[in-house]
Coordinates of C-alpha atoms in Angstrom, one line a residue:
M1 CA -30.8 -3.8 10.3
F2 CA -31.4 -1.4 7.4
Q3 CA -34.7 -1.6 5.5
R4 CA -34.3 -3.0 2.0
A5 CA -36.2 -1.5 -1.0
A6 CA -38.2 -3.5 -3.4
S7 CA -36.5 -1.9 -6.5
S8 CA -34.9 -4.4 -8.8
R9 CA -31.1 -4.9 -9.0
S10 CA -29.5 -5.3 -12.4
F11 CA -26.2 -7.1 -13.1
P12 CA -23.3 -5.5 -15.0
K13 CA -23.2 -6.4 -18.6
H14 CA -19.9 -8.2 -18.3
F15 CA -21.1 -10.5 -15.5
N16 CA -23.7 -13.2 -15.7
P17 CA -24.4 -14.9 -12.3
G18 CA -25.2 -18.1 -14.1
T19 CA -22.2 -18.4 -16.4
T20 CA -19.0 -16.4 -16.5
E21 CA -16.5 -16.5 -19.4
S22 CA -13.0 -16.6 -18.2
S23 CA -10.0 -15.0 -19.9
S24 CA -8.9 -18.4 -21.1
G25 CA -12.2 -19.2 -22.7
N26 CA -13.4 -21.6 -20.1
S27 CA -16.8 -21.2 -18.5
A28 CA -17.1 -21.0 -14.7
S29 CA -20.4 -21.8 -13.2
V30 CA -21.9 -19.5 -10.5
P31 CA -25.3 -20.2 -8.9
D32 CA -28.1 -18.0 -9.9
H33 CA -29.2 -15.9 -7.0
G34 CA -31.1 -13.4 -9.1
S35 CA -34.1 -13.4 -6.9
K36 CA -32.0 -12.7 -3.8
V37 CA -29.7 -10.2 -5.5
S38 CA -32.5 -8.3 -7.2
A39 CA -33.5 -6.4 -4.1
R40 CA -31.4 -3.2 -4.0
S41 CA -30.8 -1.4 -0.7
E42 CA -31.7 2.3 -0.5
T43 CA -28.8 2.7 1.9
S44 CA -26.4 1.4 -0.7
L45 CA -27.4 4.3 -3.0
L46 CA -26.1 6.6 -0.3
V47 CA -22.6 5.4 -1.0
L48 CA -22.8 6.1 -4.7
N49 CA -24.8 9.4 -4.4
A50 CA -22.6 11.0 -1.8
P51 CA -21.5 14.6 -2.5
E52 CA -18.0 15.2 -3.7
P53 CA -15.5 15.5 -0.8
P54 CA -14.0 18.9 -0.2
P55 CA -10.8 19.7 -2.2
P56 CA -7.5 19.7 -0.2
W57 CA -7.2 23.5 -0.4
Q58 CA -10.6 23.8 1.3
E59 CA -9.5 21.6 4.2
V60 CA -6.3 23.6 4.6
S61 CA -8.2 26.9 4.6
G62 CA -10.6 25.4 7.2
R63 CA -7.7 24.5 9.5
V64 CA -6.3 28.0 9.1
R65 CA -9.7 29.5 9.8
R66 CA -10.1 27.4 13.0
A67 CA -6.6 28.5 14.0
V68 CA -7.1 32.2 13.6
L69 CA -10.9 32.7 14.1
A70 CA -12.7 32.7 17.4
E71 CA -15.8 31.3 15.8
V72 CA -16.2 28.0 13.9
N73 CA -18.7 29.3 11.4
R74 CA -17.7 31.9 8.9
P75 CA -18.7 35.4 10.0
S76 CA -21.5 37.1 8.0
S77 CA -19.8 40.5 7.5
L78 CA -16.3 41.9 7.0
T79 CA -16.4 43.7 10.4
K80 CA -17.5 40.5 12.2
C81 CA -14.7 38.6 10.4
F82 CA -12.1 41.1 11.5
V83 CA -13.4 41.0 15.1
S84 CA -13.4 37.2 15.0
V85 CA -9.8 37.1 13.7
L86 CA -8.7 39.4 16.5
R87 CA -10.4 37.3 19.1
G88 CA -9.0 34.2 17.6
L89 CA -5.4 35.5 17.6
F90 CA -5.8 37.2 21.0
P91 CA -7.8 35.1 23.4
I92 CA -7.3 37.7 26.0
L93 CA -10.1 39.7 24.3
L94 CA -12.5 36.9 25.2
W95 CA -11.7 36.2 28.8
G96 CA -10.4 39.7 29.6
R97 CA -13.9 41.1 29.7
H98 CA -14.7 38.9 32.7
Y99 CA -11.4 39.5 34.6
D100 CA -11.8 40.7 38.1
R101 CA -9.8 41.9 41.1
K102 CA -9.9 38.5 42.8
S103 CA -8.3 36.8 39.8
F104 CA -5.7 39.6 39.6
R105 CA -4.7 39.1 43.2
R106 CA -4.2 35.4 42.6
D107 CA -2.3 36.0 39.4
L108 CA -0.1 38.7 41.1
M109 CA 1.0 36.2 43.8
A110 CA 1.5 33.5 41.3
G111 CA 3.6 35.8 39.0
L112 CA 5.8 36.9 41.8
T113 CA 6.3 33.3 42.9
L114 CA 7.0 32.3 39.4
A115 CA 9.6 35.1 39.0
S116 CA 11.5 34.0 42.1
L117 CA 12.0 30.6 40.4
G118 CA 12.3 31.8 36.8
I119 CA 15.0 34.4 37.3
P120 CA 17.7 32.1 38.7
Q121 CA 16.6 29.3 36.3
S122 CA 16.8 31.6 33.3
I123 CA 20.4 32.6 34.2
G124 CA 21.3 29.0 34.6
Y125 CA 19.8 27.9 31.3
A126 CA 21.6 30.7 29.5
N127 CA 24.8 29.4 30.9
L128 CA 23.8 25.9 29.7
A129 CA 23.2 27.3 26.2
K130 CA 26.7 28.9 26.4
L131 CA 25.2 32.4 26.4
D132 CA 25.7 35.4 28.6
P133 CA 23.4 35.4 31.7
Q134 CA 21.3 38.3 30.5
Y135 CA 20.0 36.4 27.4
G136 CA 18.2 34.0 29.7
L137 CA 16.4 36.9 31.4
Y138 CA 15.7 38.5 28.0
S139 CA 13.9 35.3 27.0
S140 CA 11.8 35.5 30.2
F141 CA 10.6 39.0 29.4
V142 CA 9.4 39.4 25.8
P143 CA 8.1 35.9 25.0
P144 CA 5.9 35.6 28.2
L145 CA 4.3 39.0 27.4
I146 CA 3.4 37.9 23.8
Y147 CA 2.1 34.5 25.0
A148 CA -0.1 36.2 27.7
V149 CA -2.2 37.8 25.0
M150 CA -2.1 35.0 22.4
G151 CA -2.0 31.7 24.3
T152 CA -4.9 29.5 25.3
S153 CA -3.4 27.9 28.4
R154 CA -4.2 29.5 31.7
D155 CA -1.4 27.8 33.5
I156 CA 1.7 27.4 31.3
A157 CA 4.8 29.4 32.3
I158 CA 6.9 30.6 29.4
G159 CA 10.7 31.0 29.4
P160 CA 14.0 29.1 28.5
V161 CA 14.1 25.4 29.3
A162 CA 17.0 22.9 29.8
V163 CA 16.5 20.6 26.8
V164 CA 16.3 23.4 24.2
S165 CA 19.3 25.1 25.8
L166 CA 21.3 21.9 25.5
L167 CA 20.1 21.6 21.8
L168 CA 21.3 25.1 21.0
S169 CA 24.7 24.7 22.7
S170 CA 25.4 21.3 21.2
M171 CA 24.3 22.0 17.7
T172 CA 25.5 25.6 17.2
Q173 CA 29.1 24.8 18.2
K174 CA 29.4 22.7 15.1
L175 CA 28.5 25.5 12.7
V176 CA 32.2 26.1 12.2
D177 CA 32.2 22.8 10.2
P178 CA 28.9 22.5 8.4
Y179 CA 29.7 19.0 7.2
T180 CA 29.5 17.7 10.7
H181 CA 25.8 18.1 10.6
P182 CA 23.7 15.2 9.2
D183 CA 21.7 16.7 6.3
A184 CA 18.8 14.4 7.1
L185 CA 17.8 16.4 10.2
G186 CA 16.2 19.0 8.1
F187 CA 13.1 16.9 7.2
V188 CA 13.0 14.0 9.7
V189 CA 11.6 16.1 12.6
D190 CA 8.1 15.2 11.6
F191 CA 8.8 11.6 12.8
L192 CA 9.4 12.6 16.4
S193 CA 6.9 10.6 18.3
H194 CA 5.9 10.7 22.0
A195 CA 8.3 7.8 22.7
T196 CA 11.1 9.6 21.0
I197 CA 10.6 12.7 23.1
V198 CA 10.5 10.7 26.3
G199 CA 13.8 8.9 25.4
F200 CA 15.4 12.1 24.1
T201 CA 14.4 14.1 27.2
G202 CA 15.7 11.5 29.5
G203 CA 19.0 11.2 27.8
A204 CA 19.3 15.0 27.6
A205 CA 18.6 15.3 31.3
I206 CA 21.6 13.0 32.1
V207 CA 23.8 14.9 29.6
I208 CA 22.8 18.2 31.1
G209 CA 23.6 16.9 34.6
L210 CA 27.0 15.8 33.5
Q211 CA 27.6 19.1 31.8
Q212 CA 27.0 20.9 35.1
L213 CA 30.0 19.2 36.6
K214 CA 32.1 21.9 35.0
G215 CA 30.4 24.6 37.1
L216 CA 30.0 22.4 40.1
L217 CA 33.7 21.5 40.2
G218 CA 34.9 24.9 39.0
I219 CA 36.8 23.5 36.0
N220 CA 38.0 26.3 33.7
H221 CA 38.4 24.2 30.5
F222 CA 35.9 21.5 29.7
T223 CA 35.1 19.3 26.7
N224 CA 32.6 20.6 24.1
N225 CA 31.3 17.1 23.4
T226 CA 28.1 16.1 25.1
D227 CA 28.4 12.3 25.2
V228 CA 28.8 10.7 28.6
V229 CA 32.2 9.2 27.8
S230 CA 33.8 12.5 26.8
V231 CA 32.4 14.3 29.8
I232 CA 33.6 11.6 32.3
K233 CA 37.1 11.7 30.6
A234 CA 37.2 15.5 31.0
V235 CA 36.2 15.3 34.7
W236 CA 38.7 12.5 35.4
F237 CA 41.4 14.5 33.7
A238 CA 40.6 17.6 35.7
V239 CA 40.4 15.9 39.0
H240 CA 43.7 14.0 38.6
Q241 CA 45.8 16.9 37.2
P242 CA 48.6 18.2 39.3
V243 CA 48.2 21.6 40.9
S244 CA 50.7 23.2 38.5
T245 CA 48.2 23.0 35.6
A246 CA 45.8 25.3 37.4
S247 CA 43.5 25.9 34.4
F248 CA 42.3 22.3 34.5
V249 CA 42.2 21.6 38.2
W250 CA 38.9 21.4 40.0
N251 CA 38.3 23.6 43.0
P252 CA 36.8 21.9 46.1
R253 CA 35.3 25.2 47.3
N254 CA 33.1 25.3 44.2
F255 CA 32.0 21.8 44.8
L256 CA 31.2 22.5 48.5
I257 CA 29.1 25.5 47.7
G258 CA 27.2 23.8 44.8
C259 CA 26.5 20.6 46.7
S260 CA 25.4 22.4 49.9
F261 CA 22.9 24.5 48.1
L262 CA 21.8 21.6 45.9
V263 CA 20.9 19.6 49.1
L264 CA 19.1 22.6 50.5
I265 CA 17.0 23.1 47.3
L266 CA 16.1 19.4 47.2
I267 CA 15.1 19.3 50.9
L268 CA 13.0 22.4 50.8
R269 CA 11.4 21.2 47.5
S270 CA 10.5 17.9 49.1
I271 CA 8.9 19.7 52.0
G272 CA 6.9 21.9 49.6
L273 CA 5.7 18.9 47.7
R274 CA 4.5 17.0 50.8
K275 CA 2.8 20.0 52.3
R276 CA 0.7 22.0 49.8
K277 CA 0.6 25.1 52.1
L278 CA 4.4 25.3 51.8
F279 CA 4.5 25.1 48.0
W280 CA 6.2 28.5 48.0
L281 CA 9.3 26.9 49.5
A282 CA 10.0 25.0 46.3
A283 CA 9.6 28.2 44.2
I284 CA 11.6 30.6 46.4
T285 CA 14.5 28.3 47.3
P286 CA 16.5 28.8 44.0
L287 CA 16.3 32.6 44.5
L288 CA 17.1 32.3 48.2
S289 CA 20.1 30.1 47.3
V290 CA 21.4 32.7 44.8
I291 CA 21.1 35.5 47.4
L292 CA 22.7 33.5 50.2
S293 CA 25.6 32.2 48.1
T294 CA 26.2 35.6 46.6
L295 CA 26.5 37.1 50.1
L296 CA 28.7 34.3 51.2
V297 CA 31.1 34.8 48.4
Y298 CA 31.1 38.5 48.8
L299 CA 31.7 38.5 52.6
T300 CA 34.4 35.8 52.5
R301 CA 36.0 37.0 49.2
A302 CA 35.9 33.4 48.1
D303 CA 36.4 34.5 44.5
K304 CA 40.0 35.3 45.4
H305 CA 40.5 31.7 46.4
G306 CA 39.3 29.9 43.3
V307 CA 35.5 30.2 43.5
K308 CA 34.2 31.0 40.0
I309 CA 31.7 33.8 39.9
I310 CA 29.4 35.2 37.2
R311 CA 31.0 38.7 37.3
Q312 CA 29.3 41.3 35.1
V313 CA 25.8 40.8 33.9
K314 CA 24.6 43.4 31.3
E315 CA 21.7 45.4 32.7
G316 CA 18.9 47.2 30.9
L317 CA 16.1 46.4 28.4
N318 CA 16.4 43.8 25.6
P319 CA 18.4 45.4 22.8
S320 CA 17.1 45.1 19.3
S321 CA 18.6 42.2 17.3
V322 CA 17.0 43.0 13.9
K323 CA 20.2 44.0 12.3
Q324 CA 21.9 40.8 13.4
I325 CA 19.5 38.6 11.4
Q326 CA 21.2 37.4 8.3
L327 CA 19.4 35.6 5.5
T328 CA 22.5 34.9 3.5
G329 CA 25.8 33.2 4.2
P330 CA 27.5 29.8 4.3
F331 CA 25.6 28.6 7.4
I332 CA 22.1 29.7 6.6
G333 CA 21.0 26.1 5.8
E334 CA 22.5 24.7 9.0
T335 CA 21.0 27.4 11.2
A336 CA 17.6 26.8 9.6
K337 CA 17.8 23.1 10.5
I338 CA 18.8 23.9 14.1
G339 CA 15.9 26.3 14.3
L340 CA 13.4 23.8 12.9
I341 CA 14.5 21.1 15.3
C342 CA 14.5 23.4 18.3
A343 CA 11.0 24.6 17.3
I344 CA 9.6 21.1 17.1
I345 CA 11.1 20.1 20.5
A346 CA 9.9 23.3 22.1
L347 CA 6.4 23.1 20.7
T348 CA 6.1 19.5 21.6
E349 CA 7.1 20.2 25.2
A350 CA 4.9 23.2 25.5
V351 CA 1.7 21.5 24.2
A352 CA 2.4 18.4 26.3
V353 CA 2.7 20.6 29.4
G354 CA -0.3 22.7 28.6
R355 CA -2.6 19.8 27.8
S356 CA -1.6 17.9 31.0
F357 CA -2.6 20.9 33.2
A358 CA -5.6 21.8 31.1
A359 CA -7.0 18.2 31.5
A360 CA -6.3 18.4 35.2
R361 CA -8.2 21.7 35.5
G362 CA -11.0 20.9 33.2
Y363 CA -10.6 23.1 30.2
Q364 CA -9.7 22.6 26.5
L365 CA -6.3 23.6 25.0
D366 CA -6.4 24.6 21.3
G367 CA -3.2 23.1 19.7
N368 CA -3.5 25.2 16.6
K369 CA -3.7 28.5 18.5
E370 CA -0.8 27.3 20.8
M371 CA 1.3 26.8 17.7
V372 CA 0.5 30.3 16.5
A373 CA 1.2 31.8 19.9
M374 CA 4.5 30.0 20.2
G375 CA 5.5 31.0 16.8
F376 CA 4.7 34.7 17.3
M377 CA 6.3 35.0 20.7
N378 CA 9.6 33.4 19.4
I379 CA 9.6 35.6 16.3
A380 CA 9.2 38.6 18.6
G381 CA 12.0 37.2 20.8
S382 CA 14.3 36.8 17.9
L383 CA 14.0 40.5 17.2
S384 CA 14.8 41.4 20.8
S385 CA 17.9 39.4 21.7
C386 CA 16.0 36.3 23.0
Y387 CA 16.7 32.7 22.4
V388 CA 14.1 30.0 22.1
A389 CA 11.4 30.1 24.9
T390 CA 8.7 27.5 25.5
G391 CA 6.6 26.1 28.4
S392 CA 8.4 24.8 31.4
F393 CA 6.9 21.9 33.4
S394 CA 8.6 22.8 36.7
R395 CA 7.7 26.5 36.5
T396 CA 4.1 25.7 35.3
A397 CA 3.7 23.4 38.3
V398 CA 4.8 26.2 40.6
N399 CA 2.5 28.6 38.7
V400 CA -0.5 26.3 39.3
S401 CA 0.4 25.6 42.9
A402 CA 0.6 29.4 43.5
G403 CA -3.0 29.8 42.4
C404 CA -2.7 31.3 38.9
E405 CA -6.0 32.0 37.2
T406 CA -4.9 33.3 33.8
T407 CA -1.9 34.2 31.7
V408 CA -1.6 37.5 33.6
S409 CA 0.8 35.6 35.9
N410 CA 3.2 35.5 32.9
M411 CA 2.8 39.3 32.6
V412 CA 3.6 39.8 36.3
M413 CA 6.7 37.5 35.9
A414 CA 7.9 39.4 32.8
I415 CA 7.5 42.8 34.5
T416 CA 9.4 41.4 37.5
V417 CA 12.2 40.2 35.2
F418 CA 12.2 43.6 33.5
A419 CA 12.6 45.3 36.9
S420 CA 15.5 42.9 37.8
L421 CA 17.2 43.7 34.5
Q422 CA 17.0 47.4 35.3
L423 CA 17.9 47.4 38.9
L424 CA 19.4 44.2 40.2
M425 CA 22.0 43.0 37.7
K426 CA 25.0 44.6 39.5
L427 CA 24.1 42.5 42.6
L428 CA 24.8 39.3 40.7
Y429 CA 28.5 40.1 40.2
Y430 CA 29.6 37.7 43.1
T431 CA 27.0 35.0 42.3
P432 CA 29.0 31.7 42.1
V433 CA 28.7 29.6 38.9
A434 CA 28.3 26.5 41.1
I435 CA 24.9 27.8 42.4
L436 CA 23.6 28.0 38.8
A437 CA 24.8 24.4 38.3
S438 CA 23.0 23.3 41.4
I439 CA 19.8 25.0 40.3
I440 CA 19.8 23.3 36.9
L441 CA 20.6 19.9 38.6
S442 CA 17.7 20.3 40.9
A443 CA 15.3 20.7 38.0
L444 CA 16.5 17.6 36.1
P445 CA 14.8 14.7 38.0
G446 CA 11.4 15.8 36.5
L447 CA 12.8 15.3 33.0
I448 CA 13.5 11.6 33.5
D449 CA 10.2 9.7 33.3
V450 CA 10.9 6.1 34.1
K451 CA 7.3 5.2 34.6
E452 CA 6.3 6.5 31.1
A453 CA 9.2 4.5 29.6
C454 CA 7.9 1.3 31.3
R455 CA 4.4 2.1 30.0
I456 CA 5.7 2.5 26.5
W457 CA 7.5 -0.9 26.8
R458 CA 4.3 -2.6 27.9
V459 CA 2.1 -1.0 25.1
D460 CA 4.4 -0.9 22.1
K461 CA 7.8 -2.5 21.8
M462 CA 8.7 -0.7 18.6
D463 CA 8.0 2.7 20.2
F464 CA 10.1 1.6 23.2
L465 CA 12.9 0.8 20.7
A466 CA 12.7 4.4 19.4
C467 CA 12.6 5.7 22.9
L468 CA 15.7 3.6 23.8
G469 CA 17.5 4.7 20.6
A470 CA 17.0 8.3 21.4
F471 CA 18.1 7.8 25.0
L472 CA 21.3 5.9 24.2
G473 CA 22.1 8.0 21.1
V474 CA 22.0 11.3 23.1
L475 CA 23.8 9.7 26.0
F476 CA 26.7 8.0 24.1
G477 CA 26.7 10.0 20.9
S478 CA 25.3 13.5 20.5
V479 CA 21.9 15.2 20.2
E480 CA 21.9 14.7 16.4
I481 CA 22.7 11.0 16.7
G482 CA 20.0 10.5 19.3
L483 CA 17.4 12.2 17.2
L484 CA 18.5 10.4 14.0
T485 CA 18.5 7.0 15.7
A486 CA 15.0 7.4 17.0
V487 CA 13.7 8.9 13.7
I488 CA 15.2 6.0 11.7
I489 CA 13.5 3.5 13.9
S490 CA 10.2 5.4 13.8
F491 CA 10.5 5.7 10.0
A492 CA 11.2 2.0 9.7
K493 CA 8.1 1.2 11.7
I494 CA 6.0 3.4 9.3
I495 CA 7.6 1.7 6.3
I496 CA 7.0 -1.8 7.6
S497 CA 3.4 -0.9 8.5
A498 CA 2.8 0.7 5.1
L499 CA 4.4 -2.1 3.1
G500 CA 2.6 -5.0 4.8
P501 CA -0.9 -4.1 5.9
K502 CA -3.0 -6.9 7.2
T503 CA -6.1 -8.4 5.6
E504 CA -8.5 -9.9 8.1
M505 CA -11.0 -12.6 7.4
L506 CA -14.4 -11.7 8.8
G507 CA -17.0 -13.9 10.2
R508 CA -20.5 -13.4 11.6
I509 CA -21.3 -13.3 15.3
Q510 CA -24.0 -15.9 15.7
G511 CA -27.5 -14.4 15.9
T512 CA -26.4 -10.9 14.8
D513 CA -25.6 -9.0 11.6
I514 CA -22.2 -8.1 13.0
F515 CA -19.1 -9.2 11.1
C516 CA -15.7 -9.1 12.8
S517 CA -12.2 -10.6 12.7
M518 CA -12.3 -14.4 13.1
R519 CA -8.9 -14.2 14.7
Q520 CA -9.9 -11.6 17.3
Y521 CA -13.3 -13.2 17.9
P522 CA -12.9 -17.0 17.6
S523 CA -16.7 -17.4 18.1
A524 CA -17.4 -15.7 14.7
V525 CA -18.3 -18.2 12.0
E526 CA -17.5 -18.3 8.3
T527 CA -20.3 -17.9 5.8
P528 CA -20.6 -20.8 3.3
N529 CA -19.7 -19.9 -0.3
L530 CA -18.6 -16.5 0.8
L531 CA -15.3 -15.0 1.8
I532 CA -15.3 -11.6 3.6
L533 CA -12.0 -9.8 3.8
R534 CA -11.2 -6.5 5.5
I535 CA -8.2 -4.3 4.6
D536 CA -6.6 -3.0 7.8
S537 CA -4.9 0.0 6.5
P538 CA -6.0 3.7 6.1
F539 CA -4.1 3.9 2.8
L540 CA -4.2 1.8 -0.3
H541 CA -1.4 3.4 -2.3
F542 CA 1.7 2.7 -4.3
M543 CA 3.6 1.4 -1.3
N544 CA 1.2 -1.4 -0.4
A545 CA -1.2 -1.9 -3.3
N546 CA 0.6 -4.9 -4.8
S547 CA 1.0 -6.4 -1.3
V548 CA -2.7 -6.0 -0.5
K549 CA -3.6 -7.5 -3.9
E550 CA -1.3 -10.6 -3.4
R551 CA -2.6 -11.1 0.2
I552 CA -6.2 -11.0 -0.9
L553 CA -5.7 -13.4 -3.9
A554 CA -3.6 -15.7 -1.7
R555 CA -6.3 -15.8 1.0
I556 CA -8.9 -16.6 -1.7
A557 CA -6.8 -19.4 -3.1
G558 CA -6.0 -20.8 0.3
G559 CA -9.5 -20.4 1.6
C560 CA -11.3 -22.6 -1.0
D561 CA -12.3 -25.9 0.4
A562 CA -14.7 -28.5 -0.9
T563 CA -17.4 -25.9 -1.1
M564 CA -16.2 -23.4 -3.7
T565 CA -16.1 -19.7 -2.9
R566 CA -18.5 -17.9 -5.2
F567 CA -18.5 -14.4 -3.7
V568 CA -15.9 -12.2 -2.1
V569 CA -16.9 -9.2 0.0
L570 CA -14.1 -6.6 0.4
D571 CA -14.7 -4.5 3.5
M572 CA -13.0 -1.1 2.8
S573 CA -14.3 0.7 5.9
N574 CA -10.8 1.3 7.2
V575 CA -9.4 2.6 3.9
T576 CA -9.7 6.4 3.9
H577 CA -7.3 7.2 0.9
I578 CA -6.6 5.4 -2.4
D579 CA -4.3 6.5 -5.1
T580 CA -3.7 5.7 -8.8
S581 CA -1.8 2.5 -7.8
G582 CA -4.5 1.3 -5.4
I583 CA -7.3 1.6 -8.0
P584 CA -5.6 -0.7 -10.6
A585 CA -4.9 -3.2 -7.8
V586 CA -8.7 -3.5 -6.9
E587 CA -9.5 -3.7 -10.6
E588 CA -7.1 -6.6 -11.1
I589 CA -8.5 -8.3 -8.1
H590 CA -12.0 -8.0 -9.7
K591 CA -10.6 -9.2 -13.0
K592 CA -9.0 -12.3 -11.6
L593 CA -12.0 -13.2 -9.5
T594 CA -14.4 -12.7 -12.5
S595 CA -12.2 -15.0 -14.6
S596 CA -12.6 -17.7 -11.9
G597 CA -16.3 -17.2 -11.6
V598 CA -16.2 -15.3 -8.4
Q599 CA -18.1 -12.1 -7.9
L600 CA -16.5 -9.2 -6.0
A601 CA -18.5 -6.9 -3.8
I602 CA -17.3 -3.7 -2.1
A603 CA -18.6 -2.7 1.3
N604 CA -18.4 0.7 3.0
P605 CA -15.7 2.5 0.9
G606 CA -14.6 5.8 2.4
W607 CA -15.8 9.1 1.1
R608 CA -12.7 9.9 -0.9
V609 CA -12.2 6.3 -1.9
I610 CA -15.6 5.9 -3.6
H611 CA -15.2 9.4 -5.2
K612 CA -11.9 8.3 -6.8
M613 CA -13.3 5.0 -7.8
K614 CA -16.1 6.7 -9.7
L615 CA -13.7 9.1 -11.4
A616 CA -11.5 6.2 -12.5
G617 CA -14.4 4.2 -13.8
L618 CA -13.9 1.4 -11.3
V619 CA -17.4 1.6 -10.1
D620 CA -18.7 0.9 -13.6
I621 CA -16.3 -2.0 -14.0
I622 CA -17.3 -3.7 -10.7
G623 CA -21.0 -2.6 -11.1
E624 CA -22.9 -0.1 -9.0
E625 CA -25.1 -3.0 -7.8
W626 CA -22.1 -4.5 -6.1
I627 CA -21.2 -1.5 -4.0
F628 CA -22.8 -1.6 -0.5
L629 CA -23.0 0.5 2.7
T630 CA -22.4 -2.4 5.1
V631 CA -21.0 -5.9 5.1
S632 CA -24.3 -7.4 6.2
E633 CA -26.1 -5.9 3.1
A634 CA -23.4 -7.3 0.8
V635 CA -23.8 -10.7 2.4
E636 CA -27.5 -10.6 2.0
A637 CA -27.3 -9.5 -1.6
C638 CA -25.0 -12.4 -2.3
G639 CA -27.8 -14.7 -1.1
C640 CA -25.7 -16.2 1.7
G641 CA -27.4 -14.7 4.7
N642 CA -30.3 -17.2 4.9
E643 CA -28.1 -20.1 4.0
E644 CA -25.9 -19.3 7.0
D645 CA -28.8 -18.9 9.3
S646 CA -30.2 -22.2 8.3
S647 CA -26.9 -23.9 8.7
L648 CA -26.5 -22.5 12.2
S649 CA -30.0 -23.5 13.2
G650 CA -29.4 -27.0 11.9

């Protein structure tokens, strides 16, 4: 327990502990505890004499400095500052000095293994995004090179991914009619929680799988809608059409090729997962499938019998796309929304993948630097004909299994992709579209996390509702509907929590100076003549100030028994922010309590809270002598500590 000083405590001029004049003119009697309240705690002075909190701009600049500087403390000179900025933006300058041949050999093998999986996946994801195959390879060349020098994850593999590809294809096709886009999507992306991402990713995985039926069945014309009902209708229509309508009929040869290689990929992947020494089987199987299926189609001339093939893939280095960037036009607002949503989803996925592997391998991932690296690599990609690239869980798992040491494995993969673009694109002419569908389908099971959905259900039912809303919205509506449904549920949860914060009645744990919730700890006992309330909300602002005030006054009115409440201690340890609506609420609580002969004491207000209370003059109204560092000090100052101890001993 804190030491208490012998200095005297003076009462505010407007409050007399013996007699208080109410607003109606009636006198309310309060016992004189002058001898007990006169001792002022030195620790309580710490609350009132705390330095001013840093202004918001200083906090923002501090976050920016931590994001771009390699050192936490500010460098002493301009040269050191410049060097620190370079090391902060390019972590390769830090770990590159200790890079050796052994690490390079491991990264080389990991990068080549990664390329064997990334090349066919990138072509498949470009097809999913309704882009030409080369754009998937472009996105596996420039962004990985940028991330390799700017990223903080040693393991993450950069390139196009299934979910973002689906987002682009489903949202950009509606640009012809800008009114089909919900305007709310522009600002609601901040409400995408972990549960929302789990539900959205699971629903998107099923939608992606259904979309691959077009390539797997060899259907020429397919619905542009992504909901499950429209896709099933399109498949049913194609399968049951007469042969005369050849453009809609499915081709069993495509189905046979796709399913055969899908089974092969899944079997070899299962073997690779069971036996760690054979991990390379899971990585090389997609590339092996592409090679074998291409040879099969070429030798049998299956393309002449209805098997759909990729045909021409443009070869060569990424062409510049600077001149294609337009900052004016009727669709600039819609494209900005699409870019913002894709950026949030891509960044969330990348950071989640990076942190999971960083935790497993025992190092720290810097989220701020990851955001900077992801932003720079996608800006560079947008200038070189790439679409959105991010971290892929399946490719990262292969990268780790292959023994990667640093981001050099991404460089090796990018160089391999570049060599493929220069030399091997003509060999993909006879690659069947069905094999791309089977490669994408083989990667989808990892996107559906049933265990995590069950865990969310056990932990938080409202989060599960957001998860389910995103899942069903994507599955039966569209990507936009799924996101909006989840965001509306999450936003409603925030509003409900903000509008109705709880106020807990605190009691003392017998034999200690610990005060805690009497509902959570039934053994805690109430202090006679004293009511201790805690505000369980980080914010006391315009949305909940009146609600908190009414709850506190209602508790005081309902808590008065035969022994009249004479002191109220308001524990504000959980309140970190208060605004110009919260301050008058506390002032009115004090006013009503004073008019009833009850003294208000404030315990442990936050740094910014006490600062604003002083600026608003609320500390002078309540009285500096009624501001305390801890609840136990406030209870002792009210003269109730010894009374409670004696009642307990009795």
